Amino acid sequence: MSQESTSAAADIAKAAKAAFEASQLIDSSEKVKALREIRKELEADKDAILEANRADLEAAQKEVDAGRMSSSLLKRLDLNKGDKWDSMLQGITDVANLPDPNGIVSYASELDDGLELYRVSCPIGVLLVIFEARPEVVVNIASLAIKSGNAAILKGGKESNETTKLLSKAIQTALSKTQISSNYIQAIQTRAEVSAILQLDQYIDLVIPRGSNSLVRNIQNNTRIPVMGHADGLCSVYIDASADAKKAVRVAVDSKVDYPAACNAAETLILHESVLPTIWPDVAKALLAADVKLLCDPPSLAVLRALSPAPPSLSTHVEPSTPESYTTEHLSLTLSVLTVPSLSAAISHINAHSSHHTDCIVTEDEAASSTFCRGVDSAGTFVNASTRFADGFRYGFGTEVGISTGRIHARGPVGLDGLVTYKYMLRSKGEQGHVVGEFGTGEGKKQYKHRRIDASAVPF
């Protein structure tokens, strides 16, 4: 790593920390103003941004054609796909309209007469967010960071460089019209800068990687800074013995087909053995009609091969599965199929093979749904609903930083609440203040009251 890269990275990190510290006394209304200015700036620059995105797409297509990039990554890059642009802008407004997550009291206690303790939510600090493709992540992260009171340094994949540059420029231009420093949200372009910043734990408080398993693991292994992120999206749909056939078809198809390259798309379909002759043929036909390739275990494969008439795409879209099929995040129209003898076997398989992201059961049995939701160790456990609902926007978080499959601090779609921590504020109202030496078990010593106080906000 060159001295120049190290120095540049340090300057960026220092500027972010300074911007964060300067922002702590800025009123919440100024953050809302900043978000509205960002939306205005993006709307004004839409044509130029989408033109840059088309250039990124053209360059990425050449990489796909040469076998150097996956088609799933290419799909994530398109900012003009469907309603992605409009959803990105709406996400800014939704975040702006959410309550400020800071200054919320989660615990309040009177330790002694006139001595009050409060646990209060506050920002984490400076975030380093690293992601692949998906240029809209720049705007998503910036919105959440600003609203939650965190500064952020963003690094997108090289495949989205041109789009990321213009998005970042629009954000900084908007911030320059507010009291918030334009260094509050910064973008970096090179791996050398990332490597250098990962060593600056005196300035960076949290790293959030969004992308492949290799990306996340590499970051976790190369920094002392806490890392929050998910490495894979190995989601499953389990069709229980009591499942309704129509629900099974709808949920299985949507979970796989709606957006196959997403981390919340289903990669494994688990079948209770009793549904093989009843529900499975209908589900399989619907998936095949949607151009899904099925990697089947022997029991599910035997049922499909015995169908008469055979589905038109049976010979091209149905293959035997391998052990690796159930640990692979396909990110395409490919689905692994497994047969199990019981609900407990389904839960055991998911806990052993999934990425603990999101898993679903299709069932009409209340006891089975409860057992599944409690027994599956994932960030999201759904009943009769597509895994694709695992998303910050759909949860009402405005947008999300990512989906955390860890268990500490934040889990599932990480919105505003996942970007704050807390501090303890202690205030003495006594005429002489309070000192610890007055408390204890000896003669004449005071005893702590530890009386809970009703408080929705810190009264000072």
Coordinates of C-alpha atoms in Angstrom, one line a residue:
M1 CA 0.0 0.0 0.0
S2 CA 1.5 3.4 -1.0
Q3 CA 2.2 6.1 1.5
E4 CA 0.0 8.4 -0.7
S5 CA -3.1 6.1 -0.4
T6 CA -2.5 5.7 3.4
S7 CA -2.3 9.5 3.8
A8 CA -5.4 10.1 1.6
A9 CA -7.4 7.5 3.6
A10 CA -6.4 9.1 6.9
D11 CA -7.5 12.5 5.7
I12 CA -10.9 11.1 4.6
A13 CA -11.4 9.3 7.9
K14 CA -10.3 12.4 10.0
A15 CA -12.7 14.6 8.0
A16 CA -15.6 12.2 8.6
K17 CA -14.9 12.1 12.3
A18 CA -14.7 15.9 12.5
A19 CA -18.0 16.1 10.6
F20 CA -19.6 13.7 13.0
E21 CA -18.5 15.5 16.1
A22 CA -19.6 18.8 14.7
S23 CA -23.1 17.4 13.9
Q24 CA -23.9 16.3 17.4
L25 CA -25.6 19.6 18.4
I26 CA -27.4 20.1 15.1
D27 CA -31.1 20.0 15.4
S28 CA -33.1 17.1 14.1
S29 CA -35.0 19.4 11.7
E30 CA -31.7 20.2 9.9
K31 CA -31.3 16.5 9.1
V32 CA -34.7 16.4 7.6
K33 CA -33.9 19.5 5.6
A34 CA -30.7 17.8 4.3
L35 CA -32.7 14.7 3.2
R36 CA -35.2 16.8 1.3
E37 CA -32.3 18.7 -0.4
I38 CA -30.7 15.4 -1.4
R39 CA -34.0 14.3 -3.1
K40 CA -34.2 17.6 -4.9
E41 CA -30.6 17.3 -6.1
L42 CA -31.1 13.8 -7.3
E43 CA -34.2 14.7 -9.2
A44 CA -32.4 17.5 -10.9
D45 CA -29.5 15.3 -11.9
K46 CA -31.6 12.3 -12.9
D47 CA -30.7 12.3 -16.6
A48 CA -26.9 12.6 -16.0
I49 CA -27.0 9.9 -13.3
L50 CA -28.9 7.4 -15.4
E51 CA -26.6 8.1 -18.4
A52 CA -23.7 7.3 -16.1
N53 CA -25.5 4.1 -15.0
R54 CA -25.9 3.1 -18.7
A55 CA -22.2 3.5 -19.2
D56 CA -21.6 1.3 -16.1
L57 CA -24.0 -1.3 -17.5
E58 CA -22.3 -1.4 -20.9
A59 CA -18.9 -1.9 -19.3
A60 CA -20.3 -4.5 -17.0
Q61 CA -22.0 -6.4 -19.8
K62 CA -18.6 -6.8 -21.5
E63 CA -17.2 -8.2 -18.3
V64 CA -20.1 -10.7 -18.1
D65 CA -19.6 -11.7 -21.8
A66 CA -15.9 -12.3 -21.0
G67 CA -16.8 -14.5 -18.0
R68 CA -15.3 -12.1 -15.5
M69 CA -18.6 -11.0 -13.8
S70 CA -21.7 -12.8 -12.9
S71 CA -25.0 -12.0 -14.5
S72 CA -26.6 -11.6 -11.1
L73 CA -24.2 -8.8 -10.3
L74 CA -25.1 -7.1 -13.6
K75 CA -28.8 -7.2 -12.7
R76 CA -28.1 -5.5 -9.4
L77 CA -26.3 -2.7 -11.1
D78 CA -29.3 -1.4 -13.2
L79 CA -30.6 1.8 -11.5
N80 CA -33.4 2.1 -14.0
K81 CA -34.8 -1.4 -13.6
G82 CA -38.5 -1.3 -12.8
D83 CA -39.3 1.2 -10.1
K84 CA -35.8 1.2 -8.6
W85 CA -35.2 4.9 -9.2
D86 CA -38.6 6.0 -7.8
S87 CA -38.2 3.6 -4.9
M88 CA -34.8 5.1 -4.1
L89 CA -36.3 8.6 -4.0
Q90 CA -39.3 7.5 -2.0
G91 CA -36.9 5.9 0.5
I92 CA -35.4 9.3 1.2
T93 CA -38.7 10.8 2.0
D94 CA -39.8 7.8 4.1
V95 CA -36.6 8.1 6.2
A96 CA -37.1 11.8 6.6
N97 CA -40.6 11.3 7.9
L98 CA -39.5 8.6 10.5
P99 CA -39.0 9.6 14.1
D100 CA -35.5 10.6 15.2
P101 CA -34.0 7.5 16.8
N102 CA -31.7 9.5 19.0
G103 CA -32.5 10.8 22.5
I104 CA -34.9 8.0 23.3
V105 CA -34.8 6.8 26.9
S106 CA -34.9 3.0 27.3
Y107 CA -34.2 3.0 31.1
A108 CA -34.5 5.6 33.8
S109 CA -33.8 5.2 37.5
E110 CA -33.5 7.3 40.6
L111 CA -30.4 6.1 42.4
D112 CA -30.9 8.5 45.3
D113 CA -32.9 11.6 46.1
G114 CA -32.0 13.9 43.3
L115 CA -29.6 11.5 41.5
E116 CA -31.1 10.3 38.2
L117 CA -29.7 7.8 35.7
Y118 CA -30.9 7.6 32.1
R119 CA -30.0 5.2 29.2
V120 CA -30.4 7.3 26.1
S121 CA -30.0 6.3 22.4
C122 CA -27.3 8.1 20.4
P123 CA -25.4 7.7 17.1
I124 CA -22.7 5.1 16.6
G125 CA -20.2 7.5 15.0
V126 CA -18.5 7.1 11.6
L127 CA -19.6 4.2 9.4
L128 CA -17.6 2.6 6.6
V129 CA -20.0 0.9 4.2
I130 CA -18.6 -1.3 1.4
F131 CA -20.9 -2.8 -1.2
E132 CA -21.0 -4.4 -4.6
A133 CA -23.0 -3.1 -7.6
R134 CA -26.4 -1.7 -6.4
P135 CA -25.6 2.0 -6.8
E136 CA -28.8 3.0 -5.0
V137 CA -27.1 1.8 -1.8
V138 CA -25.2 5.1 -1.8
V139 CA -28.5 7.0 -1.4
N140 CA -30.0 4.4 1.0
I141 CA -27.0 4.6 3.4
A142 CA -26.6 8.3 3.1
S143 CA -30.3 8.8 4.1
L144 CA -30.1 6.5 7.1
A145 CA -26.8 7.8 8.2
I146 CA -27.9 11.4 8.2
K147 CA -31.2 10.7 9.9
S148 CA -29.5 8.6 12.6
G149 CA -26.8 11.1 13.1
N150 CA -23.9 9.0 11.8
A151 CA -21.2 10.2 9.3
A152 CA -20.5 7.7 6.5
I153 CA -17.7 6.7 4.1
L154 CA -19.0 4.7 1.1
K155 CA -17.2 2.4 -1.2
G156 CA -19.1 0.8 -4.1
G157 CA -17.9 -1.8 -6.5
K158 CA -15.8 -0.7 -9.4
E159 CA -18.6 -1.8 -11.7
S160 CA -20.7 1.1 -10.4
N161 CA -18.0 3.8 -10.3
E162 CA -19.5 6.3 -12.7
T163 CA -23.0 6.1 -11.1
T164 CA -21.6 6.3 -7.6
K165 CA -19.5 9.4 -8.4
L166 CA -22.6 11.3 -9.5
L167 CA -24.8 10.1 -6.7
S168 CA -22.2 11.1 -4.2
K169 CA -21.7 14.5 -5.8
A170 CA -25.4 15.2 -5.7
I171 CA -25.5 14.3 -2.0
Q172 CA -22.5 16.5 -1.1
T173 CA -24.0 19.4 -3.1
A174 CA -27.2 19.0 -1.2
L175 CA -25.4 18.9 2.2
S176 CA -23.5 22.2 1.3
K177 CA -26.9 23.9 1.5
T178 CA -27.4 22.9 5.1
Q179 CA -25.6 23.2 8.4
I180 CA -24.2 19.6 8.0
S181 CA -20.7 19.4 6.6
S182 CA -20.3 18.0 3.1
N183 CA -17.7 15.7 4.6
Y184 CA -20.5 14.0 6.5
I185 CA -21.1 11.6 3.5
Q186 CA -17.9 10.8 1.5
A187 CA -17.2 8.2 -1.2
I188 CA -14.0 6.5 -2.0
Q189 CA -13.0 4.6 -5.2
T190 CA -10.1 2.4 -4.6
R191 CA -9.3 -0.9 -2.8
A192 CA -6.1 0.7 -1.4
E193 CA -8.2 3.4 0.3
V194 CA -10.4 0.7 1.8
S195 CA -7.5 -1.3 3.1
A196 CA -6.0 1.8 4.7
I197 CA -9.3 2.9 6.3
L198 CA -9.9 -0.6 7.7
Q199 CA -6.8 0.0 9.9
L200 CA -8.1 3.4 11.3
D201 CA -10.1 2.2 14.2
Q202 CA -9.5 5.5 16.0
Y203 CA -11.7 7.2 13.4
I204 CA -14.1 4.5 12.1
D205 CA -16.6 3.0 14.5
L206 CA -18.4 0.4 12.4
V207 CA -17.9 -1.4 9.1
I208 CA -20.9 -2.5 7.2
P209 CA -20.1 -4.7 4.1
R210 CA -22.9 -5.6 1.7
G211 CA -22.0 -8.2 -0.9
S212 CA -20.6 -11.7 -1.5
N213 CA -19.5 -14.1 1.2
S214 CA -15.8 -13.5 0.1
L215 CA -16.2 -9.7 0.5
V216 CA -17.6 -9.9 4.0
R217 CA -15.1 -12.6 5.2
N218 CA -12.2 -10.6 3.8
I219 CA -13.2 -7.5 5.6
Q220 CA -13.8 -9.4 8.9
N221 CA -10.3 -10.8 8.7
N222 CA -8.6 -7.5 8.0
T223 CA -9.8 -5.1 10.5
R224 CA -10.1 -4.5 14.3
I225 CA -13.2 -2.4 13.7
P226 CA -16.5 -4.1 14.5
V227 CA -18.2 -5.5 11.4
M228 CA -21.9 -5.8 10.9
G229 CA -23.2 -7.5 7.8
H230 CA -24.5 -10.7 6.1
A231 CA -22.3 -13.0 4.1
D232 CA -24.9 -15.1 2.2
G233 CA -28.7 -15.2 1.6
L234 CA -29.4 -19.0 1.7
C235 CA -33.2 -18.7 2.3
S236 CA -35.6 -21.7 2.4
V237 CA -39.3 -22.3 2.0
Y238 CA -40.7 -25.3 3.8
I239 CA -44.0 -26.8 2.6
D240 CA -45.5 -28.5 5.7
A241 CA -47.8 -31.5 5.7
S242 CA -50.8 -29.2 6.4
A243 CA -50.0 -26.6 3.8
D244 CA -52.6 -25.1 1.5
A245 CA -51.8 -25.9 -2.1
K246 CA -52.6 -22.4 -3.5
K247 CA -50.6 -20.7 -0.8
A248 CA -47.7 -23.1 -1.4
V249 CA -47.6 -22.3 -5.1
R250 CA -47.8 -18.5 -4.6
V251 CA -45.2 -18.4 -1.8
A252 CA -42.7 -20.7 -3.5
V253 CA -42.9 -19.0 -6.8
D254 CA -42.7 -15.4 -5.5
S255 CA -39.8 -16.3 -3.1
K256 CA -37.8 -17.6 -6.0
V257 CA -38.9 -15.6 -9.1
D258 CA -39.7 -12.1 -7.9
Y259 CA -36.0 -11.1 -7.9
P260 CA -33.7 -14.2 -8.0
A261 CA -30.5 -12.1 -7.5
A262 CA -31.6 -10.7 -4.2
C263 CA -30.3 -12.0 -0.9
N264 CA -33.8 -12.7 0.3
A265 CA -34.8 -14.9 -2.6
A266 CA -35.4 -18.6 -1.8
E267 CA -32.5 -21.0 -2.7
T268 CA -34.0 -24.2 -1.2
L269 CA -37.5 -25.6 -1.3
I270 CA -38.1 -28.2 1.5
L271 CA -41.0 -30.6 1.1
H272 CA -42.7 -32.7 3.8
E273 CA -42.8 -36.2 2.3
S274 CA -46.6 -36.3 2.6
V275 CA -47.0 -33.4 0.1
L276 CA -45.0 -35.2 -2.7
P277 CA -48.0 -36.7 -4.4
T278 CA -50.4 -33.8 -3.7
I279 CA -48.9 -30.3 -3.6
W280 CA -45.5 -30.8 -5.0
P281 CA -46.5 -31.4 -8.6
D282 CA -48.5 -28.2 -8.7
V283 CA -45.6 -26.2 -7.2
A284 CA -43.1 -27.8 -9.5
K285 CA -45.2 -27.0 -12.6
A286 CA -45.6 -23.4 -11.5
L287 CA -41.9 -23.0 -11.0
L288 CA -41.0 -24.7 -14.3
A289 CA -43.5 -22.4 -16.0
A290 CA -41.5 -19.5 -14.6
D291 CA -38.3 -20.9 -16.1
V292 CA -36.9 -22.1 -12.8
K293 CA -34.3 -24.9 -12.9
L294 CA -35.0 -27.5 -10.2
L295 CA -32.2 -29.5 -8.5
C296 CA -34.1 -32.3 -6.9
D297 CA -33.3 -35.0 -4.4
P298 CA -34.4 -38.6 -5.3
P299 CA -37.9 -38.6 -3.9
S300 CA -39.0 -35.2 -5.4
L301 CA -37.2 -36.1 -8.7
A302 CA -39.1 -39.5 -8.9
V303 CA -42.5 -37.7 -8.6
L304 CA -41.7 -35.3 -11.4
R305 CA -40.4 -38.1 -13.7
A306 CA -43.6 -40.0 -13.2
L307 CA -45.9 -37.2 -14.1
S308 CA -48.1 -37.8 -17.1
P309 CA -48.1 -35.8 -19.2
A310 CA -44.6 -34.7 -18.4
P311 CA -44.0 -30.9 -18.0
P312 CA -42.5 -29.5 -21.3
S313 CA -39.3 -28.4 -19.6
L314 CA -38.7 -31.6 -17.5
S315 CA -35.7 -32.7 -19.6
T316 CA -34.0 -29.2 -19.6
H317 CA -34.9 -27.8 -16.2
V318 CA -34.9 -30.7 -13.8
E319 CA -31.7 -32.3 -12.6
P320 CA -30.6 -34.4 -9.6
S321 CA -29.2 -32.4 -6.7
T322 CA -25.8 -32.8 -5.1
P323 CA -24.8 -32.1 -1.5
E324 CA -23.4 -28.7 -2.6
S325 CA -26.8 -27.7 -4.0
Y326 CA -28.0 -27.1 -0.4
T327 CA -25.2 -24.8 0.5
T328 CA -25.2 -22.7 -2.7
E329 CA -26.6 -19.2 -3.0
H330 CA -27.7 -19.6 -6.7
L331 CA -28.8 -15.9 -7.2
S332 CA -30.5 -17.1 -10.4
L333 CA -33.6 -19.0 -11.5
T334 CA -32.3 -22.2 -9.9
L335 CA -33.8 -23.8 -6.8
S336 CA -32.6 -26.8 -4.8
V337 CA -35.4 -29.2 -3.6
L338 CA -35.2 -31.5 -0.5
T339 CA -37.7 -33.9 1.0
V340 CA -37.9 -34.4 4.8
P341 CA -39.9 -36.7 7.0
S342 CA -40.9 -34.2 9.6
L343 CA -41.0 -30.6 10.7
S344 CA -38.2 -31.1 13.1
A345 CA -36.1 -32.5 10.2
A346 CA -36.8 -29.4 8.2
I347 CA -35.8 -27.1 11.1
S348 CA -32.6 -29.2 11.6
H349 CA -31.7 -28.9 7.9
I350 CA -32.3 -25.1 7.9
N351 CA -30.2 -24.5 11.0
A352 CA -27.4 -26.6 9.6
H353 CA -27.3 -25.3 6.0
S354 CA -28.9 -21.9 5.9
S355 CA -27.2 -18.5 6.3
H356 CA -29.7 -17.6 9.1
H357 CA -31.2 -14.8 6.9
T358 CA -34.9 -15.6 6.3
D359 CA -36.8 -18.8 6.2
C360 CA -40.5 -19.5 5.6
I361 CA -43.0 -22.3 6.4
V362 CA -46.2 -22.8 4.5
T363 CA -48.7 -24.4 6.8
E364 CA -52.3 -24.3 8.2
D365 CA -51.2 -25.8 11.5
E366 CA -50.8 -23.1 14.3
A367 CA -48.6 -25.4 16.4
A368 CA -46.3 -26.1 13.4
S369 CA -46.0 -22.4 12.6
S370 CA -45.1 -21.6 16.2
T371 CA -42.5 -24.5 16.4
F372 CA -40.9 -23.3 13.1
C373 CA -40.7 -19.7 14.1
R374 CA -39.2 -20.5 17.4
G375 CA -37.0 -23.3 16.3
V376 CA -35.4 -21.8 13.2
D377 CA -32.4 -19.7 14.1
S378 CA -32.7 -17.0 11.5
A379 CA -33.1 -13.3 11.5
G380 CA -36.5 -13.7 9.9
T381 CA -39.0 -16.6 10.3
F382 CA -42.2 -16.2 8.2
V383 CA -45.5 -18.1 8.0
N384 CA -47.3 -18.3 4.6
A385 CA -45.4 -15.3 3.3
S386 CA -42.7 -14.9 0.7
T387 CA -39.1 -14.6 1.9
R388 CA -38.9 -11.5 -0.3
F389 CA -40.7 -9.5 2.4
A390 CA -37.4 -9.5 4.3
D391 CA -36.5 -5.9 3.5
G392 CA -36.2 -2.6 5.4
F393 CA -38.5 -0.7 3.0
R394 CA -41.2 -3.4 3.2
Y395 CA -40.9 -3.5 7.0
G396 CA -41.5 0.3 7.2
F397 CA -37.9 1.3 8.0
G398 CA -37.8 3.7 5.1
T399 CA -34.8 1.8 3.7
E400 CA -32.0 -0.3 5.1
V401 CA -28.3 -0.4 5.4
G402 CA -28.4 -4.1 4.9
I403 CA -29.6 -7.3 6.5
S404 CA -27.6 -8.5 9.4
T405 CA -27.5 -12.3 10.1
G406 CA -25.4 -11.8 13.2
R407 CA -26.9 -11.8 16.7
I408 CA -25.2 -8.8 18.4
H409 CA -26.4 -5.2 18.2
A410 CA -28.7 -5.6 15.1
R411 CA -30.4 -8.4 13.3
G412 CA -32.5 -8.7 10.1
P413 CA -33.1 -5.5 8.0
V414 CA -31.0 -2.8 9.6
G415 CA -32.8 0.6 9.6
L416 CA -32.5 3.6 11.8
D417 CA -32.8 1.6 15.1
G418 CA -29.8 -0.5 14.1
L419 CA -27.6 2.6 13.6
V420 CA -27.8 3.9 17.1
T421 CA -26.3 2.7 20.3
Y422 CA -26.8 4.2 23.7
K423 CA -25.0 6.1 26.5
Y424 CA -25.8 6.6 30.2
M425 CA -26.5 10.1 31.5
L426 CA -26.3 10.6 35.2
R427 CA -27.5 13.9 36.8
S428 CA -27.3 15.1 40.4
K429 CA -29.8 17.7 41.5
G430 CA -28.3 17.8 45.0
E431 CA -27.0 21.1 46.4
Q432 CA -23.6 19.6 46.9
G433 CA -23.6 17.0 44.1
H434 CA -23.3 13.3 44.8
V435 CA -20.2 11.3 45.6
V436 CA -19.8 7.5 45.8
G437 CA -18.2 7.7 49.2
E438 CA -21.5 8.5 50.8
F439 CA -22.9 5.1 49.8
G440 CA -22.2 1.7 51.3
T441 CA -23.0 -0.9 54.0
G442 CA -21.3 0.7 57.0
E443 CA -22.8 2.9 59.7
G444 CA -24.1 6.2 58.5
K445 CA -23.8 5.2 54.8
K446 CA -26.6 5.8 52.4
Q447 CA -28.4 3.0 50.4
Y448 CA -29.2 3.2 46.8
K449 CA -32.9 3.5 46.0
H450 CA -32.9 2.2 42.4
R451 CA -36.4 3.4 41.8
R452 CA -37.6 3.3 38.2
I453 CA -38.6 6.7 36.7
D454 CA -41.2 7.1 34.0
A455 CA -39.4 9.1 31.3
S456 CA -39.7 9.3 27.5
A457 CA -36.9 11.8 27.1
V458 CA -34.0 13.1 29.1
P459 CA -35.3 16.1 31.1
F460 CA -32.1 18.1 30.6

